[in-house]
Tab-separated table of C-alpha atoms and ligand atoms in Angstrom:
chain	number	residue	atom	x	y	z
A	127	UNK	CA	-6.160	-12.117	-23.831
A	128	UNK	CA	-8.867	-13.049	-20.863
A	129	UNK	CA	-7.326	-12.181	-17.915
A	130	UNK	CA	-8.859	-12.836	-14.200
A	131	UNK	CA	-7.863	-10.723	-11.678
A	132	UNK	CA	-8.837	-11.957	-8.115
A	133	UNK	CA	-8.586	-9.007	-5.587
A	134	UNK	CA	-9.922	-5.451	-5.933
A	135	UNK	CA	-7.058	-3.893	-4.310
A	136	UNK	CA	-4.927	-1.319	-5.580
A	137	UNK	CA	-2.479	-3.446	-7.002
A	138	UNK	CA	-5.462	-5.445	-8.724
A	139	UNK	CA	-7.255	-2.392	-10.149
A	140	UNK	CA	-4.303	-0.681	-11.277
A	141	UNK	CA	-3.247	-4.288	-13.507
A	142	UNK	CA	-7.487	-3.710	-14.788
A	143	UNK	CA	-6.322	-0.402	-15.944
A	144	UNK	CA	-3.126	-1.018	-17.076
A	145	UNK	CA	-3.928	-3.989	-19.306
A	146	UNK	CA	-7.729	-2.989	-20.107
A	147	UNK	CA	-5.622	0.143	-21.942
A	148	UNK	CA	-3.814	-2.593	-23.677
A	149	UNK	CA	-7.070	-4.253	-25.102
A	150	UNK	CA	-7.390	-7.242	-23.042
A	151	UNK	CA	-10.311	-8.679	-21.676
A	152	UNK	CA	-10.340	-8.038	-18.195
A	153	UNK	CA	-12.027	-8.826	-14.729
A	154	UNK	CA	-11.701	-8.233	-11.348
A	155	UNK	CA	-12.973	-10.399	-8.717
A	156	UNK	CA	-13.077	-8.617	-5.267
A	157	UNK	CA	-14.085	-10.653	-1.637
A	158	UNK	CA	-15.567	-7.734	-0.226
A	159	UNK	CA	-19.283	-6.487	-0.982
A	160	UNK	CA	-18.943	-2.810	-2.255
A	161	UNK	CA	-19.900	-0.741	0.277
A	162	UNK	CA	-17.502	-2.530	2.765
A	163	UNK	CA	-14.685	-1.135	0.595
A	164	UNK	CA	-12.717	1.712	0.832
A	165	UNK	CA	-10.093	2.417	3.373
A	166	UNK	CA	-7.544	4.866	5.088
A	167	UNK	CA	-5.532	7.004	2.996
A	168	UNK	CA	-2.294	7.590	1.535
A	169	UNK	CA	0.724	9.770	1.082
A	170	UNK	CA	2.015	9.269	-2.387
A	171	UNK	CA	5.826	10.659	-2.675
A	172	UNK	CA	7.744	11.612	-6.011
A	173	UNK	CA	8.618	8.112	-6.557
A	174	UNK	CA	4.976	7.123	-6.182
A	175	UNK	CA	3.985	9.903	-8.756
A	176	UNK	CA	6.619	9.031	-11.599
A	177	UNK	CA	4.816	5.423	-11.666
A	178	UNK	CA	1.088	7.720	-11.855
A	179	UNK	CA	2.815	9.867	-14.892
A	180	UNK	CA	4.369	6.804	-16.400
A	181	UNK	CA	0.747	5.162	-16.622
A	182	UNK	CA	-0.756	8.746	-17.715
A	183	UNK	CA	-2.689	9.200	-14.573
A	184	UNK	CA	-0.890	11.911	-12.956
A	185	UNK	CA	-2.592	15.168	-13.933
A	186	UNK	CA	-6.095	13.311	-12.769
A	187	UNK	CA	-4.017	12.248	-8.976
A	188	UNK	CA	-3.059	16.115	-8.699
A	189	UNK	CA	-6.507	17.511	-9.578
A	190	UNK	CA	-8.668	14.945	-6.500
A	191	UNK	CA	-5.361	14.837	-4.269
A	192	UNK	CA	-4.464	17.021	-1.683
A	193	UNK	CA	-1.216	18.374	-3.094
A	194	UNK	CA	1.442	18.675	-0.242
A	195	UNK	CA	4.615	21.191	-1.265
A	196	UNK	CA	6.603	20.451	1.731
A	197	UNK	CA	7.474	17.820	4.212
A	198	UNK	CA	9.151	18.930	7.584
A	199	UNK	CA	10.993	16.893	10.326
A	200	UNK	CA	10.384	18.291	13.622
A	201	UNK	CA	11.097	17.708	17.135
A	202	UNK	CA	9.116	16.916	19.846
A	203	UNK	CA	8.345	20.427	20.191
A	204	UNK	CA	7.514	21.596	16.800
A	205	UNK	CA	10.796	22.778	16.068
A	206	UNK	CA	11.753	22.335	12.431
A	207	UNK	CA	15.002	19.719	11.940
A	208	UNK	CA	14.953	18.880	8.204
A	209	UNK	CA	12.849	20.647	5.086
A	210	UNK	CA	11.467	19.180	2.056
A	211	UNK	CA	9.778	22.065	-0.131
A	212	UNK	CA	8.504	21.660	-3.632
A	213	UNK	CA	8.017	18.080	-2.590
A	214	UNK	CA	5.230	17.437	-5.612
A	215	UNK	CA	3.577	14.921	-2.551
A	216	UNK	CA	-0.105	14.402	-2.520
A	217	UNK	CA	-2.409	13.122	0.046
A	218	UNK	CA	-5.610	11.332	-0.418
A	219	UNK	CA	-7.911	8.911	0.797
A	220	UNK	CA	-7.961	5.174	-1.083
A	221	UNK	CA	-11.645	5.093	-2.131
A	222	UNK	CA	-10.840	8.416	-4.120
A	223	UNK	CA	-7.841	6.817	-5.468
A	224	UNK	CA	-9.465	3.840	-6.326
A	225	UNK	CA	-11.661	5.821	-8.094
A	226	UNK	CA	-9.055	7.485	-10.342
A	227	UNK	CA	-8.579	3.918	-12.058
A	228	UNK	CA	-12.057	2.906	-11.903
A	229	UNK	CA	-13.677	5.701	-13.762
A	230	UNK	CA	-11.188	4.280	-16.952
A	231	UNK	CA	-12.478	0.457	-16.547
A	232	UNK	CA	-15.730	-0.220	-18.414
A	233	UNK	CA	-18.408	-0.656	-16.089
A	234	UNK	CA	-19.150	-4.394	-14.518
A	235	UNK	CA	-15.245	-5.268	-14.875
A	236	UNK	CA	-14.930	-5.648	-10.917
A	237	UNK	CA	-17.168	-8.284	-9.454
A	238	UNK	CA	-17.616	-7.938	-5.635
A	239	UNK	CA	-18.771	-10.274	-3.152
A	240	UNK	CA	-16.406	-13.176	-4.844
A	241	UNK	CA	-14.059	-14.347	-1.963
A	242	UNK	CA	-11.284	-16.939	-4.335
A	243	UNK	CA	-11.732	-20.723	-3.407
A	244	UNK	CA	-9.422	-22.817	-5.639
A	245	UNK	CA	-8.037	-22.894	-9.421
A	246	UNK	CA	-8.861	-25.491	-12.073
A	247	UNK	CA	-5.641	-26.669	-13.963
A	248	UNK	CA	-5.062	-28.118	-17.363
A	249	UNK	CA	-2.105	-31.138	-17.244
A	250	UNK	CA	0.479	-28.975	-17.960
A	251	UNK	CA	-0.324	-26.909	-14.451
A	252	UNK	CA	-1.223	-23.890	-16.070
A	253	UNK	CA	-4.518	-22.380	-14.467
A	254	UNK	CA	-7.721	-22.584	-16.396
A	255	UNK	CA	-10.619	-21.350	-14.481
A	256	UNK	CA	-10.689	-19.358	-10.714
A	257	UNK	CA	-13.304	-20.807	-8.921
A	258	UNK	CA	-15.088	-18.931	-6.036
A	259	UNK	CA	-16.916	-19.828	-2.392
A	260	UNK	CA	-20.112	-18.989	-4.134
A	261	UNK	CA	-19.563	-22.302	-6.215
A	262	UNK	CA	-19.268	-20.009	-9.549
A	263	UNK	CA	-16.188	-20.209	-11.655
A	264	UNK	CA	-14.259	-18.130	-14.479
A	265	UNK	CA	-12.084	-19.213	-17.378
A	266	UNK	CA	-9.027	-17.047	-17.779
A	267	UNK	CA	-5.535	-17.176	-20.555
A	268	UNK	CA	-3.926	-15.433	-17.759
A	269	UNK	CA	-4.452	-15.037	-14.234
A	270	UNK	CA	-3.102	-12.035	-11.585
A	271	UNK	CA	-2.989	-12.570	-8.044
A	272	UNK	CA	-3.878	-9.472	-6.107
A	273	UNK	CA	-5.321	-10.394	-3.233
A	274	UNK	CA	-2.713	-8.824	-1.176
A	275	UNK	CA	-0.415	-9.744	2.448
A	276	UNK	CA	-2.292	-12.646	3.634
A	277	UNK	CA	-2.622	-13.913	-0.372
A	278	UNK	CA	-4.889	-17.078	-0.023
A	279	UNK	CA	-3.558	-17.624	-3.771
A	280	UNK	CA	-0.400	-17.676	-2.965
A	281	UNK	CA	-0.711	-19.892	0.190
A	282	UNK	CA	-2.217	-22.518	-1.877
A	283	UNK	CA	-0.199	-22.461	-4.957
A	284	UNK	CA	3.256	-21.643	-3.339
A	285	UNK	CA	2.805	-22.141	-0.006
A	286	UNK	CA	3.006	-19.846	2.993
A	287	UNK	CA	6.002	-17.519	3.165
A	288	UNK	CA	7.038	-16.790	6.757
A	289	UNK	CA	7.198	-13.059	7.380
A	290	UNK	CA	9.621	-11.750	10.098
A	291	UNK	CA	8.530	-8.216	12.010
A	292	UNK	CA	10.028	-5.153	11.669
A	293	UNK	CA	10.945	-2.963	14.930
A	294	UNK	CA	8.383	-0.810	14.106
A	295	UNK	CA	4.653	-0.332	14.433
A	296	UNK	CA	2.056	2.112	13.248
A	297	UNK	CA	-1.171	3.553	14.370
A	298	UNK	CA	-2.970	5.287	11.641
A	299	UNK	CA	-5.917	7.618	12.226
A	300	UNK	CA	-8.467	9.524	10.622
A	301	UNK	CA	-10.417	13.037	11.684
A	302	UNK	CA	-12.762	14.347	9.095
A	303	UNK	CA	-11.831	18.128	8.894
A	304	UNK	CA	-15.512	18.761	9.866
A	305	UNK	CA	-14.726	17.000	13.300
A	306	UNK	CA	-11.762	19.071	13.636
A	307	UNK	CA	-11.608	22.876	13.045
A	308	UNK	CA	-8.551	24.317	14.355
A	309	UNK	CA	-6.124	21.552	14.293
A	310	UNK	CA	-3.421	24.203	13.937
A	311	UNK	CA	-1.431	22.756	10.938
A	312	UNK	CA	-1.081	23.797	7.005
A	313	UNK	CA	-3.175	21.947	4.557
A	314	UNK	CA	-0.259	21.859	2.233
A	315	UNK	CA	2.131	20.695	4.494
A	316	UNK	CA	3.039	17.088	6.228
A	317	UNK	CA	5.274	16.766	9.456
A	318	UNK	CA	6.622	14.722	11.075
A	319	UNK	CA	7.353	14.857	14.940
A	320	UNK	CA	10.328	12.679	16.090
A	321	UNK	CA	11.792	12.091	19.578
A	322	UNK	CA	15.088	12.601	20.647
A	323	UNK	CA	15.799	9.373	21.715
A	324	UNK	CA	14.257	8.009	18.144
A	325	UNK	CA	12.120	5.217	17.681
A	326	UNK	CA	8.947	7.190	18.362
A	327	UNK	CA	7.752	9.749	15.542
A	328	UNK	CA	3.977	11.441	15.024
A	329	UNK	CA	2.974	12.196	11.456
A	330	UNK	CA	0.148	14.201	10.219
A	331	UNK	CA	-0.706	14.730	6.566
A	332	UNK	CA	-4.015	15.966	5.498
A	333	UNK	CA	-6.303	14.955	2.651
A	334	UNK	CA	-9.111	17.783	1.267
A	335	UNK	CA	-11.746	16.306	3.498
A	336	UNK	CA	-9.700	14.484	6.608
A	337	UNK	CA	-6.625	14.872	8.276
A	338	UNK	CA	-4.492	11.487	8.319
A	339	UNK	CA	-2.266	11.465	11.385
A	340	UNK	CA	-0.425	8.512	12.540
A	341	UNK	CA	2.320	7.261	15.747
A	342	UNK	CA	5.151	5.206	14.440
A	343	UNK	CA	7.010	3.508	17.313
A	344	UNK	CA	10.093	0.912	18.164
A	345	UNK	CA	8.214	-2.251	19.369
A	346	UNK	CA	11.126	-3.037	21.816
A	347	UNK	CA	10.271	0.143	23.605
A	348	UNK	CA	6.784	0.846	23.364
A	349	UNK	CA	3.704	-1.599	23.301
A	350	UNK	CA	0.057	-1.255	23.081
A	351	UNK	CA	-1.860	-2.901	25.387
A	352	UNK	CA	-3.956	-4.856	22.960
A	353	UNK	CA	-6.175	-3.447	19.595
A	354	UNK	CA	-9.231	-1.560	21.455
A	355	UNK	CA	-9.904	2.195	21.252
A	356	UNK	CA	-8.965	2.858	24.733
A	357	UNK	CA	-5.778	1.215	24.912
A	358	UNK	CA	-4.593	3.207	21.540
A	359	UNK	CA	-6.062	6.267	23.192
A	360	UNK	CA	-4.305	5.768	26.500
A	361	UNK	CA	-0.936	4.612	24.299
A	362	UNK	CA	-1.401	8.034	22.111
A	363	UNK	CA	-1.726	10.196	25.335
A	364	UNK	CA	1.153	8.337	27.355
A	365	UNK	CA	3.319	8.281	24.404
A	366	UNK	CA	3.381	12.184	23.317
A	367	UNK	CA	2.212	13.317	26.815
A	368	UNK	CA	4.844	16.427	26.614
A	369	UNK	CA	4.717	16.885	23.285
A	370	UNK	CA	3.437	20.285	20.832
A	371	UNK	CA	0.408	20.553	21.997
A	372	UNK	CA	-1.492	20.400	18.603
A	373	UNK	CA	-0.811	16.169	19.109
A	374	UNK	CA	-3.168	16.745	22.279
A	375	UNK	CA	-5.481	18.445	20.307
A	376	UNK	CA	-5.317	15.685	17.351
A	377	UNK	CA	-5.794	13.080	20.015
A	378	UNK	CA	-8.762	14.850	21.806
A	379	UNK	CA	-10.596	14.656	18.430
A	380	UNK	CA	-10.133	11.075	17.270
A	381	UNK	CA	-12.288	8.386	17.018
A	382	UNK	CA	-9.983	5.400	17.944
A	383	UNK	CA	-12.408	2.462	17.249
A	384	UNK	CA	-11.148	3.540	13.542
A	385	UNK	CA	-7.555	3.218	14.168
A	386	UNK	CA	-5.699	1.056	12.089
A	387	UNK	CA	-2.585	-0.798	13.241
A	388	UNK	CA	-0.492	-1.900	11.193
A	389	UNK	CA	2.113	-4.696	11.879
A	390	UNK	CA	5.379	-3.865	9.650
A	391	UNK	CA	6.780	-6.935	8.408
A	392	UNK	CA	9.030	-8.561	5.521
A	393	UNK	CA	10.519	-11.846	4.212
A	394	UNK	CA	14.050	-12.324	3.936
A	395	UNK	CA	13.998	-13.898	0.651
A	396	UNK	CA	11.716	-12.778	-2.380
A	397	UNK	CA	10.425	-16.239	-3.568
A	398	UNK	CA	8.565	-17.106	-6.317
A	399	UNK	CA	6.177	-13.622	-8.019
A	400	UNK	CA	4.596	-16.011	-10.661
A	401	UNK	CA	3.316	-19.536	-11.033
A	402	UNK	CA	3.113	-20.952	-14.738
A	403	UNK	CA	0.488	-18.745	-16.044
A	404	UNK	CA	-0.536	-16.582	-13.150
A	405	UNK	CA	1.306	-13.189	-11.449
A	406	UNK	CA	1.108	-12.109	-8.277
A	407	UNK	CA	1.102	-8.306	-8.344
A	408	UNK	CA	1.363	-5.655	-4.962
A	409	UNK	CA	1.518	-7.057	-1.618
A	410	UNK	CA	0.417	-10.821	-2.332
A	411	UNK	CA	3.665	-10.631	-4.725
A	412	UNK	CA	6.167	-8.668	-2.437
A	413	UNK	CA	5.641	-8.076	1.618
A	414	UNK	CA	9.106	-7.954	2.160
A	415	UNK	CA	9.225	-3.951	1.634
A	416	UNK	CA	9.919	-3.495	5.413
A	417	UNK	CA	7.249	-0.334	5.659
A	418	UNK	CA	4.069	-0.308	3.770
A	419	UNK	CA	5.279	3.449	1.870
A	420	UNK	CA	5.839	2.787	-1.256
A	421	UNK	CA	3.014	0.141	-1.800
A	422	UNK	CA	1.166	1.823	-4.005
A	423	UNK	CA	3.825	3.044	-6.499
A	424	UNK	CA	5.619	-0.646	-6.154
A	425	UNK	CA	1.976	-1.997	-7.108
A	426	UNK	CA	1.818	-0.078	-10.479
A	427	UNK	CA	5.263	-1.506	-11.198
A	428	UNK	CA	4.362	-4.852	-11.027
A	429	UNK	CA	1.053	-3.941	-13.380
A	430	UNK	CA	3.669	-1.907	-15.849
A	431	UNK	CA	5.372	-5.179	-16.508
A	432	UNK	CA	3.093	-7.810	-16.376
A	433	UNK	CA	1.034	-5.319	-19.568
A	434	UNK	CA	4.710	-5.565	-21.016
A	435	UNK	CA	4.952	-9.394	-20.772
A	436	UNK	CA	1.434	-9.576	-22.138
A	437	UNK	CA	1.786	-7.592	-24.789
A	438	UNK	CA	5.346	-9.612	-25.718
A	439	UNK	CA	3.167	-12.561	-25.854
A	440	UNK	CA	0.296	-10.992	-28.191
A	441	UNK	CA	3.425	-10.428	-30.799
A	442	UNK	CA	4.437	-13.954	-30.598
A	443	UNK	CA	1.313	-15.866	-31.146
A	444	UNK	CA	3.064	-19.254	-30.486
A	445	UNK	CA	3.985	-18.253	-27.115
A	446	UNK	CA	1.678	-20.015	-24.836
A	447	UNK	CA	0.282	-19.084	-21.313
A	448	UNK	CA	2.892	-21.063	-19.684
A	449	UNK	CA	6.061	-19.149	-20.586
A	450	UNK	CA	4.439	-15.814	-20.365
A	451	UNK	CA	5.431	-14.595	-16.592
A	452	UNK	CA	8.975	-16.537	-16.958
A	453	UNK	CA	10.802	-13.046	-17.471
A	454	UNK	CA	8.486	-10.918	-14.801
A	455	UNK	CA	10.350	-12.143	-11.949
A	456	UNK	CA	14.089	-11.127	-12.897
A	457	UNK	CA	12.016	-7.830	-14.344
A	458	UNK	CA	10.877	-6.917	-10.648
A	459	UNK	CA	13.190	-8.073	-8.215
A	460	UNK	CA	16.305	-5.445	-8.851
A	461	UNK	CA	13.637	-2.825	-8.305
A	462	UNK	CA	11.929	-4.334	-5.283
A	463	UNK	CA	15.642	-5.299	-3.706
A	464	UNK	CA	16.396	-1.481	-4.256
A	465	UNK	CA	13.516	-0.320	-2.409
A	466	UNK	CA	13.693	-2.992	0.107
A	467	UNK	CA	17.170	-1.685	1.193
A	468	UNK	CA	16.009	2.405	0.989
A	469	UNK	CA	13.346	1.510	3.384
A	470	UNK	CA	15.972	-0.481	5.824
A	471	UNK	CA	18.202	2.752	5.549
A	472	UNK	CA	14.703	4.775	7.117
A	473	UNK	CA	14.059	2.237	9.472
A	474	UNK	CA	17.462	2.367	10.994
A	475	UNK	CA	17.213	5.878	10.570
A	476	UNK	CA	13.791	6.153	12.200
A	477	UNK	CA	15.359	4.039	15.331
A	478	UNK	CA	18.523	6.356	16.099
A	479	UNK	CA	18.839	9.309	18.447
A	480	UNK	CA	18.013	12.519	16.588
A	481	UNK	CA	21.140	13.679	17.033
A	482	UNK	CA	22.740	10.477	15.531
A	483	UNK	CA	20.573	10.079	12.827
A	484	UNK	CA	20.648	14.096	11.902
A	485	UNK	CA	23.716	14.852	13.052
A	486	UNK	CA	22.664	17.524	15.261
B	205	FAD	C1	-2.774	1.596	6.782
B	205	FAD	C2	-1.987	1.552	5.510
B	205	FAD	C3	-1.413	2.709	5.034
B	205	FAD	C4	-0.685	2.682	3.837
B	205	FAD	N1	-0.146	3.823	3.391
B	205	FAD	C5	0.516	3.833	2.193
B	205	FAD	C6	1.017	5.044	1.668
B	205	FAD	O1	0.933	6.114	2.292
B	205	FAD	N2	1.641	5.004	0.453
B	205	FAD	C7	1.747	3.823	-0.267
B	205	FAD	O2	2.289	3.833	-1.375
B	205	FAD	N3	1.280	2.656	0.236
B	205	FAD	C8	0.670	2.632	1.432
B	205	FAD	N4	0.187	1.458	1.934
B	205	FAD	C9	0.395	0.195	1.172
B	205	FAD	C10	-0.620	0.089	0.060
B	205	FAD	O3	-1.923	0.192	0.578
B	205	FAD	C11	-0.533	-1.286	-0.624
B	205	FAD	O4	0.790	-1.695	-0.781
B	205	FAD	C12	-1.157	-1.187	-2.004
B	205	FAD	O5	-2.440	-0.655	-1.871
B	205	FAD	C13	-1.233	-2.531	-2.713
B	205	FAD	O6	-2.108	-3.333	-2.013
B	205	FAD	P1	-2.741	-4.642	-2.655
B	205	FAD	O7	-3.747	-4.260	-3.680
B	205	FAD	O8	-1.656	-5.567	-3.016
B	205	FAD	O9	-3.436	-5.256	-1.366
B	205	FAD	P2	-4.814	-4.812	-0.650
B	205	FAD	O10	-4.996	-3.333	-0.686
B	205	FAD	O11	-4.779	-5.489	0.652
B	205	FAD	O12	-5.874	-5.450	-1.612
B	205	FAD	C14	-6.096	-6.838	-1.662
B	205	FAD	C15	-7.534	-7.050	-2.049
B	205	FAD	O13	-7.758	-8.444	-2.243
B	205	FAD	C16	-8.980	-8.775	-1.643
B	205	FAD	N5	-8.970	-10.211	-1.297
B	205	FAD	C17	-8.335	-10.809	-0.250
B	205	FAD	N6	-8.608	-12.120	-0.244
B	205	FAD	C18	-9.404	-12.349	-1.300
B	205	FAD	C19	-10.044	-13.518	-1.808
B	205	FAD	N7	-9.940	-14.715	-1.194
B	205	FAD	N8	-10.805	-13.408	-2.919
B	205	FAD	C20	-10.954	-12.207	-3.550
B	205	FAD	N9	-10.383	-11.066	-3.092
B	205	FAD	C21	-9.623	-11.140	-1.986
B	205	FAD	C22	-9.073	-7.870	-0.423
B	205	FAD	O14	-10.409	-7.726	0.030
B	205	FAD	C23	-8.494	-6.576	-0.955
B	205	FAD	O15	-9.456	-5.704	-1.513
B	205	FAD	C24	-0.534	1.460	3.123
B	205	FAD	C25	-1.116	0.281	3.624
B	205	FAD	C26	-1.822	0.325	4.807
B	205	FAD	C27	-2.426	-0.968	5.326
């Protein structure tokens, strides 16, 4: 089958991979121009790693990842309040994980530069041809959405879905280990700092070539001024002034015109993941997963079925376009509900008193 693929995402590379495997014809059409893409970095947990092994990829993850065999909770001080070891985590920047599923795609399958403009339709409303701002335009059978939260596809075929925020933001930074030599923390090891009154935690997890550190805080108690480098700076100091020292340290050493915040939010109700002949696939398809953790492993879930759906159709060769996606949203919402609610249980975790939420 020719399937179009508009966004160069995660979500939309994995779906290359996974149905470019399968034999069909595949491209990718990203908005951005190459070198403007890349990215922060992530921490991909067990869960995240079953959906790497279930798509083969996992041996490749663990040999470019940073691996990270255990995950502490710690106080404010550096005291250690709950272990993780043999956690099987890794931690590693997006371009390199991009890369992972790129070096499988034949080469020329992702177009970039193509920002999505509008759809052609046949008068049955399936989608023939993706049309772009550069006035060019590609034919497709099938069509995935992945042109993630703000999903101009799905604002113009379904309509915009209004998100509601979560009670807590993030600030996500990045120091390249050659900026930074003794940060004083183990390059196998993420932590977590949380403060006794909850709602305020500092993570650090390091990649091979960066260390990834990042505040999450409770919006009702703690604001940043606006997005600048010196109000995140002056937010990072105020917030942790009293804290281990090594946050100081971190802080000292980061560029903050690089920080990335990002808004948590979700929608109440999961509407529509497909439209006739088109699926939407990673966060164009599913916002609504309260913290943006699990994104990439949810991403690869949405690829795994829409290859299965595809390759249902292949069987059945008088199953048109138009039916194809009709079974992927029952196929993804009991998983997506299930996460939805594990990630409300670490929210409301993440808010408590330290004592309340470990029982200490
Ligand atoms: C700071 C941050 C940290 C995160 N950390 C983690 C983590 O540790 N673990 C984890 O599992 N997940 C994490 N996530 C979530 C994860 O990044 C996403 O859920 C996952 O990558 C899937 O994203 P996506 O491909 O749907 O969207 P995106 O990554 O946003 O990709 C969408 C793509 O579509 C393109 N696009 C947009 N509009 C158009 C258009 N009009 N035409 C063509 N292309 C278009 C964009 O340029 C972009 O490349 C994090 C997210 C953020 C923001």
């Amino acid at each position: 089958m020719n399937v179009v693929i508009i966004g160069g995402g995660i979500a939309g590379i994995a779906a290359a991979y996974c149905l470019s495997n399968d034999g069909h014809k595949v491209a990718v059409y990203e908005k951005l121009k190459k070198s403007n893409w890349g990215g922060l970095a992530y921490l991909l947990e067990n869960e995240e790693i079953k959906m790497f092994k279930k798509i083969g990829l996992d041996d490749e993850l663990y040999a470019i990842a940073n691996p990270i065999d255990t995950q502490n909770k710690l106080n404010t001080q550096g005291k250690v309040i709950e272990t993780a070891k043999n956690s099987r985590a890794v931690c590693i920047p997006r371009n390199e994980l991009l890369k992972i599923f790129i070096s499988h795609l034949n080469k020329n399958i992702i177009k970039y530069g193509k920002s999505f403009a509008a759809f052609k339709f046949d008068p049955h409303h399936n989608i023939t041809h993706a049309c772009f701002s550069d006035n060019t335009h590609y034919a497709g059978d099938v069509f995935i959405a992945a042109d993630g939260i703000n999903s101009p596809v799905r604002r113009l075929l379904i309509g915009s879905q209004p998100f509601s925020p979560v009670r807590m933001q993030e600030v996500i930074n990045v120091i390249p280990l050659s900026k930074i030599k003794n940060h004083g923390f183990c390059l196998n090891e993420a932590v977590k700092f949380m403060s006794d009154e909850g709602g305020l935690a500092v993570g650090v997890a390091p990649t091979r070539n960066s260390i990834i550190w990042y505040i999450q805080f409770d919006v009702q108690k703690y604001q940043i001024l606006n997005g600048q480098a010196k109000s995140i700076h002056e937010f990072s100091l105020d917030v942790t002034r009293l804290w281990d020292k090594r946050i100081k340290n971190l802080i000292e050493h980061t560029d903050f015109s690089s920080s990335y915040i990002v808004n948590n939010v979700y929608v109440k109700n999961i509407s529509k993941l497909h439209y006739h002949n088109l699926a939407f696939c990673g966060e164009s398809a599913h916002k609504f997963l309260t913290l943006v953790n699990v994104g990439v492993g949810e991403a690869i879930g949405d690829a795994l079925i829409v290859k299965r759906l595809l390759h249902k159709c292949d069987d059945k060769l008088n199953n048109i376009p138009t039916n194809v996606f009709k079974d992927y949203d029952k196929g993804r919402i009991g998983a997506l509900l299930k996460q939805y609610n594990k990630n409300k249980d670490s929210l409301n975790k993440f808010l408590q008193p330290l004592k309340v939420a470990y029982g200490k």
